[in-house]
Tab-separated table of C-alpha atoms in Angstrom:
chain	number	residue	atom	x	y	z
F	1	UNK	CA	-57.793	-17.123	23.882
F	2	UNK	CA	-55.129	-14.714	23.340
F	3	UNK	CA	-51.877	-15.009	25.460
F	4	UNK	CA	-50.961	-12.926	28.246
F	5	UNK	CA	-47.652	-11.961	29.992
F	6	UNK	CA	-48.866	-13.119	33.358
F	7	UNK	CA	-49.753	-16.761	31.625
F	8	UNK	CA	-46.737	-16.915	29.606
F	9	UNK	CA	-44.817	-16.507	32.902
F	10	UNK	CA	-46.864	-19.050	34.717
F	11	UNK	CA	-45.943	-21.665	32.450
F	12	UNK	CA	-44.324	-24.301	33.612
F	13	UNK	CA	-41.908	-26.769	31.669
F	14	UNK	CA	-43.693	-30.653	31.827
F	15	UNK	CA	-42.134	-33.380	30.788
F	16	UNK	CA	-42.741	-32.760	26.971
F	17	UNK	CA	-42.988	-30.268	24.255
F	18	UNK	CA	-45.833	-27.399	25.166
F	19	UNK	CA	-47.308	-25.325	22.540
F	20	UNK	CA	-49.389	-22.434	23.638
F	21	UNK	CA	-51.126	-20.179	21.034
F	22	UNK	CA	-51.722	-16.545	20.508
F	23	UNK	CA	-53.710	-16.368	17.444
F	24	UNK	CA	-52.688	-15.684	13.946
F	25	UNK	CA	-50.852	-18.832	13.355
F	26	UNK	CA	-48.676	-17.720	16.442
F	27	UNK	CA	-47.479	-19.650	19.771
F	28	UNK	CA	-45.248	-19.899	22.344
F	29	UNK	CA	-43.232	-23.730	22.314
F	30	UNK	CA	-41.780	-24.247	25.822
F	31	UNK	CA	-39.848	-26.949	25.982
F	32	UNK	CA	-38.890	-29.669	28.560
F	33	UNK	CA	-35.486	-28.001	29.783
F	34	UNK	CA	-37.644	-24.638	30.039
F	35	UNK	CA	-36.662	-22.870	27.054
F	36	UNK	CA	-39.620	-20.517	25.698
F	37	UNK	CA	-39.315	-19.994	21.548
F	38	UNK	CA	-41.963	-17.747	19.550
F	39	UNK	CA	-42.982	-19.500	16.255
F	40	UNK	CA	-45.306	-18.773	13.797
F	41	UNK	CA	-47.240	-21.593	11.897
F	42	UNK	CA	-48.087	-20.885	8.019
F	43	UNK	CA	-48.364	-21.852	4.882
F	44	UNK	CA	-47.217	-20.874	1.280
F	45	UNK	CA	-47.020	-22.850	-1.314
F	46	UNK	CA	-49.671	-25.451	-0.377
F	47	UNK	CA	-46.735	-26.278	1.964
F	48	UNK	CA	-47.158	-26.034	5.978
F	49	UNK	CA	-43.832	-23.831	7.847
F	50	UNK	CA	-42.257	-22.571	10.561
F	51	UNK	CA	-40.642	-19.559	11.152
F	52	UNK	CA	-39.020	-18.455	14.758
F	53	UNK	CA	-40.261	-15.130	15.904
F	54	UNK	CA	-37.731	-15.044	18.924
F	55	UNK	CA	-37.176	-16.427	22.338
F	56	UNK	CA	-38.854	-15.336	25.724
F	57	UNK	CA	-37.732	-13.382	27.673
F	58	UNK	CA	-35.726	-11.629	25.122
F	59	UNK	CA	-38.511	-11.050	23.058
F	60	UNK	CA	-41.641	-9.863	24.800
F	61	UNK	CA	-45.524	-10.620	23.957
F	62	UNK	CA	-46.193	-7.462	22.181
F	63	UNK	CA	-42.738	-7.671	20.123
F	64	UNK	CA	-43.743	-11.390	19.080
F	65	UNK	CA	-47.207	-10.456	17.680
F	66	UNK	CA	-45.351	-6.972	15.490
F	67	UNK	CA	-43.165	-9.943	14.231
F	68	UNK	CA	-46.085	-12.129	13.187
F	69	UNK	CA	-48.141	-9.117	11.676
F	70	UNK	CA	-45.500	-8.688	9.357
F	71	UNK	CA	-44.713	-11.843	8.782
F	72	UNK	CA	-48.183	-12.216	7.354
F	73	UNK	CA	-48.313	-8.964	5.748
F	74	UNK	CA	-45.784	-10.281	3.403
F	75	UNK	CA	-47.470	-13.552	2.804
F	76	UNK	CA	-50.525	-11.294	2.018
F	77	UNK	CA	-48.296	-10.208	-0.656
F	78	UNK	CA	-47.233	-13.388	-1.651
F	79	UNK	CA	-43.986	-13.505	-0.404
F	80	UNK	CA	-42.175	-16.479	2.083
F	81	UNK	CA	-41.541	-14.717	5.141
F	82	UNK	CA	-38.661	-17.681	6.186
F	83	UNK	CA	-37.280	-17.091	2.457
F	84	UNK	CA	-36.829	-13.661	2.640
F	85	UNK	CA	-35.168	-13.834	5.901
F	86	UNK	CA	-33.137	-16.427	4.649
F	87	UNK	CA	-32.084	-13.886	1.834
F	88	UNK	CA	-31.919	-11.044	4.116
F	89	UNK	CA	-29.139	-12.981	5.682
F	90	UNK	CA	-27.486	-13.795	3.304
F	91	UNK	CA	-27.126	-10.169	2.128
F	92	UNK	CA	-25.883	-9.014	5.097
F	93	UNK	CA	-23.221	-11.914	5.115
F	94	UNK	CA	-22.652	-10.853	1.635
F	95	UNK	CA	-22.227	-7.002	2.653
F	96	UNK	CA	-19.993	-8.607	5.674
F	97	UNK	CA	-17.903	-9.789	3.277
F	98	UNK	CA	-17.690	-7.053	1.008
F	99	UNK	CA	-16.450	-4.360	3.571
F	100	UNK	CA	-14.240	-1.781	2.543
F	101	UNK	CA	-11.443	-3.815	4.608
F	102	UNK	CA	-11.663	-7.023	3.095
F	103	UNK	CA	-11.435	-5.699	-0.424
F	104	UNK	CA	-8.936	-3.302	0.269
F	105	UNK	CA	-6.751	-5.837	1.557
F	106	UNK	CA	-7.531	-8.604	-1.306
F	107	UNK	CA	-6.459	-5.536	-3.469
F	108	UNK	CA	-3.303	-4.777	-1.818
F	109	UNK	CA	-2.024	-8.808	-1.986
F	110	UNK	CA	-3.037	-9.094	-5.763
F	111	UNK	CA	-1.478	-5.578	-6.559
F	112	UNK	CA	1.635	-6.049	-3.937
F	113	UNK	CA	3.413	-8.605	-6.040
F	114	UNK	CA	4.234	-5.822	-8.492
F	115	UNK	CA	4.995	-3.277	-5.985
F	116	UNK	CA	9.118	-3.172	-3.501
F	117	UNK	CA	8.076	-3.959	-0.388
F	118	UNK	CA	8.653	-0.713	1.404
F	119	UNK	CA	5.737	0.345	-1.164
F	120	UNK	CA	3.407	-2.118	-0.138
F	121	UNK	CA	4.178	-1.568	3.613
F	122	UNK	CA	3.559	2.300	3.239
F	123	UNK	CA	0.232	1.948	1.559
F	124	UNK	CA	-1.151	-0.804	3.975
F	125	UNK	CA	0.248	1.324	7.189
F	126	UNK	CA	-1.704	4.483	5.406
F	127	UNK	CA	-4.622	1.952	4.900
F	128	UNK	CA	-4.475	0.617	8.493
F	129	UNK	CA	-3.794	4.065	10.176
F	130	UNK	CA	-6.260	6.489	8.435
F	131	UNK	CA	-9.246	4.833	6.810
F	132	UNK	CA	-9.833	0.793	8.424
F	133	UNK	CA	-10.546	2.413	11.606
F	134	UNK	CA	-13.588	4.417	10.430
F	135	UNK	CA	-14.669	3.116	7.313
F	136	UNK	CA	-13.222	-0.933	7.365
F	137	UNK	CA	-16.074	-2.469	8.326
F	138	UNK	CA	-18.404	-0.702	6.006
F	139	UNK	CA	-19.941	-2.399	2.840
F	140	UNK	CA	-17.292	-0.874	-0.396
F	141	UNK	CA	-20.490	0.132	-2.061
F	142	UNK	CA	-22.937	1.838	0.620
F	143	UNK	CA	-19.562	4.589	1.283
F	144	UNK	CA	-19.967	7.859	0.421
F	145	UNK	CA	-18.084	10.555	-0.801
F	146	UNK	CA	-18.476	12.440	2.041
F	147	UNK	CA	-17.718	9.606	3.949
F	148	UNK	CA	-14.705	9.832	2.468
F	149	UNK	CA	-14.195	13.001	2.364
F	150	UNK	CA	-14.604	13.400	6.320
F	151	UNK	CA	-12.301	10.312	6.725
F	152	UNK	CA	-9.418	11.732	5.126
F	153	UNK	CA	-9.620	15.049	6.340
F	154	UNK	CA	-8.381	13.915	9.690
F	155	UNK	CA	-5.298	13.259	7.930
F	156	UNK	CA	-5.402	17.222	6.497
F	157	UNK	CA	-5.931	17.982	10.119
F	158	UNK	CA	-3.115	16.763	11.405
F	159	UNK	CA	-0.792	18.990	8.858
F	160	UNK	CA	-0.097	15.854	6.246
F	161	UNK	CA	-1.455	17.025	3.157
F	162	UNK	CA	0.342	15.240	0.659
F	163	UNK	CA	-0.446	11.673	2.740
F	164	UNK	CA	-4.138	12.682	2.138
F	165	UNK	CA	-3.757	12.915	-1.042
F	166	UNK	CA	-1.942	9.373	-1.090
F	167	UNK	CA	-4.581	7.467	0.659
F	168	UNK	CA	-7.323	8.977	-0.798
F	169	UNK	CA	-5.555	8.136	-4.115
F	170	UNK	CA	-5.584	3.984	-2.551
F	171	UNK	CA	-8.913	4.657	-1.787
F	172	UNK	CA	-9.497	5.251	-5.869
F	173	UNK	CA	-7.805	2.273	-6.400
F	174	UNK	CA	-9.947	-0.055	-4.299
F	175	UNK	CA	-13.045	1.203	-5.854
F	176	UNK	CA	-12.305	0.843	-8.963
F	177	UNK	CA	-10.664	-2.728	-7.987
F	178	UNK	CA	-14.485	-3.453	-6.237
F	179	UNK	CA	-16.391	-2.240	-9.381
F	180	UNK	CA	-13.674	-4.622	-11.568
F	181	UNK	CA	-15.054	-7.620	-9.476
F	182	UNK	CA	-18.417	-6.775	-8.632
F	183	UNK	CA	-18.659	-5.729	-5.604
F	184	UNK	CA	-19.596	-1.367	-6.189
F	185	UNK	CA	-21.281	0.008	-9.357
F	186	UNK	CA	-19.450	3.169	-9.257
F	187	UNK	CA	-16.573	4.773	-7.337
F	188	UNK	CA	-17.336	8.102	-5.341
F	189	UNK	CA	-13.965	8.655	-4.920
F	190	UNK	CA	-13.346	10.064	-8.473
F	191	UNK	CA	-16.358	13.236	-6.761
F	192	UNK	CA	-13.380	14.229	-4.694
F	193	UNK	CA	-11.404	16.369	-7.277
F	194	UNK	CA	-10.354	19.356	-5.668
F	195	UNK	CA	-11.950	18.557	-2.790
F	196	UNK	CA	-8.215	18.629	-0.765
F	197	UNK	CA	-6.308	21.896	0.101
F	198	UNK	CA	-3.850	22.060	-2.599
F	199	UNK	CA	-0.268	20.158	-1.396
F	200	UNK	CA	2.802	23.172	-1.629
F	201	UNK	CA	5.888	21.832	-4.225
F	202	UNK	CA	8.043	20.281	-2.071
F	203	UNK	CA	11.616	19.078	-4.072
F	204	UNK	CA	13.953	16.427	-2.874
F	205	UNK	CA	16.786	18.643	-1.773
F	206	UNK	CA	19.701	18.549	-4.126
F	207	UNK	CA	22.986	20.254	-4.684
F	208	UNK	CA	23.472	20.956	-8.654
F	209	UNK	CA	25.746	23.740	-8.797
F	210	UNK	CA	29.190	22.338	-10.241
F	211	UNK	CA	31.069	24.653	-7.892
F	212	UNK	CA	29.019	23.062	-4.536
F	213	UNK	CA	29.452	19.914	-6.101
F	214	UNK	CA	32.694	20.050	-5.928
F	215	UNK	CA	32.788	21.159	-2.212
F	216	UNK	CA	30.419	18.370	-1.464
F	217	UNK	CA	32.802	15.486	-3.035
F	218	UNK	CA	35.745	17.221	-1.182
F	219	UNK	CA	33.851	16.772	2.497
F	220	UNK	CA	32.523	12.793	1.651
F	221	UNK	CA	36.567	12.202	0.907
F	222	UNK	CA	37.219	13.728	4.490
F	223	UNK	CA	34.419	11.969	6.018
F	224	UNK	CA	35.144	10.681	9.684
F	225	UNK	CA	33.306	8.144	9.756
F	226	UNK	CA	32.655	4.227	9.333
F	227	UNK	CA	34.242	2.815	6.402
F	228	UNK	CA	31.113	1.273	4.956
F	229	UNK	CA	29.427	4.487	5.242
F	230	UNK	CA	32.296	6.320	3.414
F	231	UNK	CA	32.025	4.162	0.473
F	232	UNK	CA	28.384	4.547	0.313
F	233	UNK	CA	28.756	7.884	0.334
F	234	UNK	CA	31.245	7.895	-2.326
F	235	UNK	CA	29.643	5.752	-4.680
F	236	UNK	CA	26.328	6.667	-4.600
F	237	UNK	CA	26.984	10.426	-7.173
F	238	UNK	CA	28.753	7.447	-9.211
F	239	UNK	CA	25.438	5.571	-9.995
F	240	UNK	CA	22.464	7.965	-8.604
F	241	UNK	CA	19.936	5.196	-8.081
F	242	UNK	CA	18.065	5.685	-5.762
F	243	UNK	CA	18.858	5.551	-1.686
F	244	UNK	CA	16.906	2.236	-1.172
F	245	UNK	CA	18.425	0.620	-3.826
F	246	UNK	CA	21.725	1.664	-2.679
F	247	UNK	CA	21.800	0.419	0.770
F	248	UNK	CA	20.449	-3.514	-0.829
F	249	UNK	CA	22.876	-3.707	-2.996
F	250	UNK	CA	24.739	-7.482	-2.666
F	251	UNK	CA	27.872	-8.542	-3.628
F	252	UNK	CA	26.087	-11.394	-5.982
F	253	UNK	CA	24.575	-8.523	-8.494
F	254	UNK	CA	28.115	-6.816	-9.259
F	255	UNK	CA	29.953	-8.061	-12.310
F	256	UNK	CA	33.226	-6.236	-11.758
F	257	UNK	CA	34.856	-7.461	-14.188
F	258	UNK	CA	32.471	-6.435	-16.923
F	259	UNK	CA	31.637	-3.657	-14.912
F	260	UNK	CA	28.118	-3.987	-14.280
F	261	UNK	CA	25.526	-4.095	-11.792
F	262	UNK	CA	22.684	-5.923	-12.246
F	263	UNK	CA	19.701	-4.669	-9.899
F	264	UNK	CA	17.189	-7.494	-10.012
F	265	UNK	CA	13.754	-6.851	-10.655
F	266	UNK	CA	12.343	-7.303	-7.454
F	267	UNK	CA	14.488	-4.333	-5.710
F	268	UNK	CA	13.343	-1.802	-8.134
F	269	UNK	CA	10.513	0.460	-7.821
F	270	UNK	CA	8.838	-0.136	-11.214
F	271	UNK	CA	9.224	-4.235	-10.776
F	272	UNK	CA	12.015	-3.999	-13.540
F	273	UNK	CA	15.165	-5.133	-13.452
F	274	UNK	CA	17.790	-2.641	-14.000
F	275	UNK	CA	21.338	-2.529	-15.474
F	276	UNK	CA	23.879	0.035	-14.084
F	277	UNK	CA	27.328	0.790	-16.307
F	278	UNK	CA	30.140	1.019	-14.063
F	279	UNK	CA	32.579	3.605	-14.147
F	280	UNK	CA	36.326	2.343	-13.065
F	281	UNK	CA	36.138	5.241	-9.980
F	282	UNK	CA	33.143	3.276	-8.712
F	283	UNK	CA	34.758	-0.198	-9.889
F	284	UNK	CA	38.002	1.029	-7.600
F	285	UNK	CA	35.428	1.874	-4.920
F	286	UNK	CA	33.828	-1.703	-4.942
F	287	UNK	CA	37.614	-3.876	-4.895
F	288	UNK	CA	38.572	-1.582	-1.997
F	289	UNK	CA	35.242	-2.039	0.634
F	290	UNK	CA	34.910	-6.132	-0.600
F	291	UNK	CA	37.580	-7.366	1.290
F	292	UNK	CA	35.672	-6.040	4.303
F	293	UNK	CA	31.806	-7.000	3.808
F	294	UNK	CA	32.535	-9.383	0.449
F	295	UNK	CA	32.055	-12.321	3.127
F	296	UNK	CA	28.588	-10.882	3.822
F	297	UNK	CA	25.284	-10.644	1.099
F	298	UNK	CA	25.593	-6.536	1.679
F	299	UNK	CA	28.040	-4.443	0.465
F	300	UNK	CA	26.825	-1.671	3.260
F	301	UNK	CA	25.564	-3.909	5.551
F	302	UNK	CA	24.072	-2.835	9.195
F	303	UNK	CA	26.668	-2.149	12.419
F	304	UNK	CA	24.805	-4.298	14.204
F	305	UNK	CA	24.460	-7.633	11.255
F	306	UNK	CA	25.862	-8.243	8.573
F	307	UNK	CA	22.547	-10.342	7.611
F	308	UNK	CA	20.984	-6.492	7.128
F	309	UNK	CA	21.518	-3.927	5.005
F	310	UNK	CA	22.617	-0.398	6.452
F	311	UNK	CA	19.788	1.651	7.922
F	312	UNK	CA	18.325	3.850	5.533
F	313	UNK	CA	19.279	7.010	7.899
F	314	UNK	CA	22.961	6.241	7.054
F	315	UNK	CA	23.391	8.519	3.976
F	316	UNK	CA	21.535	11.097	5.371
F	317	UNK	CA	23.500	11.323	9.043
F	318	UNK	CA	26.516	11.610	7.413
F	319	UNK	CA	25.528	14.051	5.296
F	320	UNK	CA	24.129	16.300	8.481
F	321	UNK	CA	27.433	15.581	10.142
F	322	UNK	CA	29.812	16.754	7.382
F	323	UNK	CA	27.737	19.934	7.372
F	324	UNK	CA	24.761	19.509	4.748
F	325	UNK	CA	21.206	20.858	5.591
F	326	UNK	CA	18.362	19.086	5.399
F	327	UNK	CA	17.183	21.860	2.664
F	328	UNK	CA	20.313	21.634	0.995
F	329	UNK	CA	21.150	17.495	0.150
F	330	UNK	CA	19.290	14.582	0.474
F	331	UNK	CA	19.714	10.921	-0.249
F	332	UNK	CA	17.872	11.394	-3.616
F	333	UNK	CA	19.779	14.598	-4.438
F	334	UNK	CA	22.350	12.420	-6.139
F	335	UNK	CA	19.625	11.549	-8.582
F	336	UNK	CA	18.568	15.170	-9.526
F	337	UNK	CA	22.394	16.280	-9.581
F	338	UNK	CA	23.459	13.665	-12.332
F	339	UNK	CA	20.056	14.513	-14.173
F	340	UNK	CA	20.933	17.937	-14.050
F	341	UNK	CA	24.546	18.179	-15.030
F	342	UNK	CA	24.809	15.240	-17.541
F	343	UNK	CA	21.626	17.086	-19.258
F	344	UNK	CA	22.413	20.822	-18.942
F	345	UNK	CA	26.329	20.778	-18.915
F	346	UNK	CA	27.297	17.413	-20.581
F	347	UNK	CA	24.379	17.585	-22.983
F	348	UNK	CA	24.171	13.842	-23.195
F	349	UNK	CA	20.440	12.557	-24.665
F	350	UNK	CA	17.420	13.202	-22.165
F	351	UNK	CA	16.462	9.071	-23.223
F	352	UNK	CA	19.959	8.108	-22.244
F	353	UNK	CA	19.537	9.641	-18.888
F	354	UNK	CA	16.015	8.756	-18.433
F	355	UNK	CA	17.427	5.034	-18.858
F	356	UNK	CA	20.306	5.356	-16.420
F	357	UNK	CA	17.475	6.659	-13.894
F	358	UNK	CA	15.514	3.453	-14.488
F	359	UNK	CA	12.546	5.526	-15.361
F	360	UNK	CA	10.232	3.846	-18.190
F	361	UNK	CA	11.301	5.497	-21.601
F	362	UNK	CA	9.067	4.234	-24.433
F	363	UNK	CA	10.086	3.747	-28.427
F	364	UNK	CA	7.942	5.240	-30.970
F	365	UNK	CA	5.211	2.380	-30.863
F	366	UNK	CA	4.944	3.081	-27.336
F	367	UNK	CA	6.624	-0.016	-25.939
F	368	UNK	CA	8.960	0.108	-23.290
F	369	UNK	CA	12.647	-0.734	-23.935
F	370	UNK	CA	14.741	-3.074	-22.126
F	371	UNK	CA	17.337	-2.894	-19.519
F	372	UNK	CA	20.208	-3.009	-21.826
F	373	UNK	CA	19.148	-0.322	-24.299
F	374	UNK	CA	21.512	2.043	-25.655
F	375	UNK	CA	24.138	0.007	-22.912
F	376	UNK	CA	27.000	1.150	-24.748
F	377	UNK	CA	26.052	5.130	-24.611
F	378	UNK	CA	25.079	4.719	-21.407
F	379	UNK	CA	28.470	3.166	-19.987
F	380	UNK	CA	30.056	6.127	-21.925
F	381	UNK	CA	28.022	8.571	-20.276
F	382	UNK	CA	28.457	7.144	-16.952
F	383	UNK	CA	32.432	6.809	-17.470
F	384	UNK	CA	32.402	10.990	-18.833
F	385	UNK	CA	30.487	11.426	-15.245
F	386	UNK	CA	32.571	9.983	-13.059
F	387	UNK	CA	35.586	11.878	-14.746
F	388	UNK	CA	33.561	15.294	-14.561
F	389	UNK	CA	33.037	14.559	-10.520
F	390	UNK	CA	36.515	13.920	-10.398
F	391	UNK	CA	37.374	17.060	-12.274
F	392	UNK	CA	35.131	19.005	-9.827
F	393	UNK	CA	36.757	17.551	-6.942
F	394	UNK	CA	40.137	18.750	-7.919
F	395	UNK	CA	39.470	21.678	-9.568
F	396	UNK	CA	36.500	23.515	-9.028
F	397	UNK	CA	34.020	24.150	-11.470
């Protein structure tokens, strides 16, 4: 006879296994400590199984029997209904796995070796901050690209444009990182073109008129404050690499005899190491700060250790507090002003100055050249700079 819900809850645990059948291969196996387990008996194969429907309470009569029906509807088909739910797991472990978080972040330590590590920090804090919440746990290849696309408008929403752009531009990279190793067939990223409101031209502030030039190089030799900061300030328009760069440099990577300094690869943006041509102005700038941090690793080291560099607000204080807008000079306006003059007024070669900016410059075949390419124009060029800022400091333009 068929079970009911008043006999399943009448039964008793005895003192061994009890089996109490439904019908279709079904029962209900109470055991001796009172647990009550839904199992269906079949076969496939020529082979006798078991597959667990559920436990009672949790699962009810009627729930138990939809179970069973299609259980057997699939062996009708010919298909193992404990095999298929032994693949069906497996799958969603599989998808588990798979999630737009996990791969993401397998991306970001394969691709992070290559990267400074303020660039890896920025795009895992994007990563972390705008999409993991909503999309992280998600299988990589069930998202959509309006999934994305509603994602990352939160970021437009909140007025940072040019960030969505950035993560949705990680976002592109994952995919096409997940298709590389299998795990999405195409990347719906790439159906987001134009999708954004367009980001407004923003440029790094910079001052590149000779005449404010001048006036700027005049107010960083009357700056009030710290030494260290001073010297930064003085040397960076000597060697216009860039703020971050500046702030890390060590004592160990200056040759000041040969006048050199040799950024290593790992502080550089691009993962190359660069050489910077020293001109005697910065060479007289370096002798005079060493005997004060030339006992530490920094040259500009931190107020507070001289185990860490200077904070990368240092520069750009100073530069508010001698007067300088935030519109008018930045940090990386020493990099546009030496691009600027030594191209427009000192006419030196565009590759020459492309080098000295440790920006990849390629020969005809297409291959990059080295760090100590065209080293001997280049210290030229850097020695007629540092003359032409002095000139500018003493006499106008």
């Amino acid at each position: 006879m068929p079970l009911t819900n008043v006999a399943i809850s009448k039964a008793k645990p005895t003192g061994k296994t009890q089996r109490l059948f439904d019908g279709g291969g079904m029962y209900l196996e109470i055991s001796p400590a009172g647990g009550k387990w839904w199992r269906l008996k079949y076969r496939h194969g020529g082979k006798e199984k078991r597959l667990s429907l559920g436990t009672f309470p949790d699962t009810g009569l009627a729930e138990a029997r939809e179970r069973r029906d299609a259980a057997r509807k699939l062996l009708a088909s010919g298909i193992d209904p404990g095999e298929q739910r032994k693949a069906t797991k497996a799958a969603g472990e599989e998808r588990s796995a798979n999630s737009f978080e996990v791969v993401a972040r397998e991306w970001h330590g394969k691709q992070s070796s290559t990267w400074v590590e303020l660039h890896a920090s920025r795009i895992m804090l994007r990563l972390e901050n705008d999409i993991f919440p909503w999309l992280g746990s998600r299988p990589i290849a069930d998202i959509t690209a309006k999934e994305f696309l509603t994602t990352v408008n939160r970021v437009v929403e909140r007025g940072a444009v040019e960030s969505a752009y950035r993560v949705l531009q990680n976002c592109g990279q994952v995919l096409r990182y997940a298709i590389a190793t299998g795990r999405a067939e195409r990347n719906p990223v790439a159906d987001l073109r134009g999708a954004l409101p367009p980001v407004k031209p923003k440029n790094l502030a910079a001052i590149t008129d000779p005449t404010a030039i001048g006036g700027l190089l005049r107010a960083i030799d009357a700056y009030q404050g710290t030494f260290v900061t001073k010297c930064a300030l003085k040397l960076a328009p000597l060697v216009f690499v860039r703020p971050g760069e500046l702030r890390h440099a060590e004592w160990t990577e200056f040759n000041l005899d040969k006048a050199e300094w040799n950024i290593p690869a790992e502080k550089m943006k691009m993962r190359v190491s660069h050489l910077v041509p020293l001109a005697p102005q910065a060479i007289e700038i370096l002798r005079e700060l060493r005997p004060l941090t030339g006992t530490g690793p920094y040259l500009f080291p931190s107020s507070r250790s001289p185990k860490r560099p200077m904070s990368n607000n240092a520069v750009l204080s100073a530069l508010r507090r001698m007067g300088f807008a935030t519109e008018e000079m930045s940090g990386h306006g020493f990099r546009a002003m030496a691009r600027t003059i030594l191209d427009e007024v000192l006419q030196f070669r565009p590759d020459y100055i492309e080098h000295q900016l440790a920006h990849t410059v390629r020969d005809p075949n297409g291959r990059a050249y080295n760090r100590t390419a065209h080293l001997s124009e280049r210290r030229e060029m850097m020695i007629a700079w540092a003359n032409y800022l002095d000139d500018l400091k003493l006499n106008g333009a």
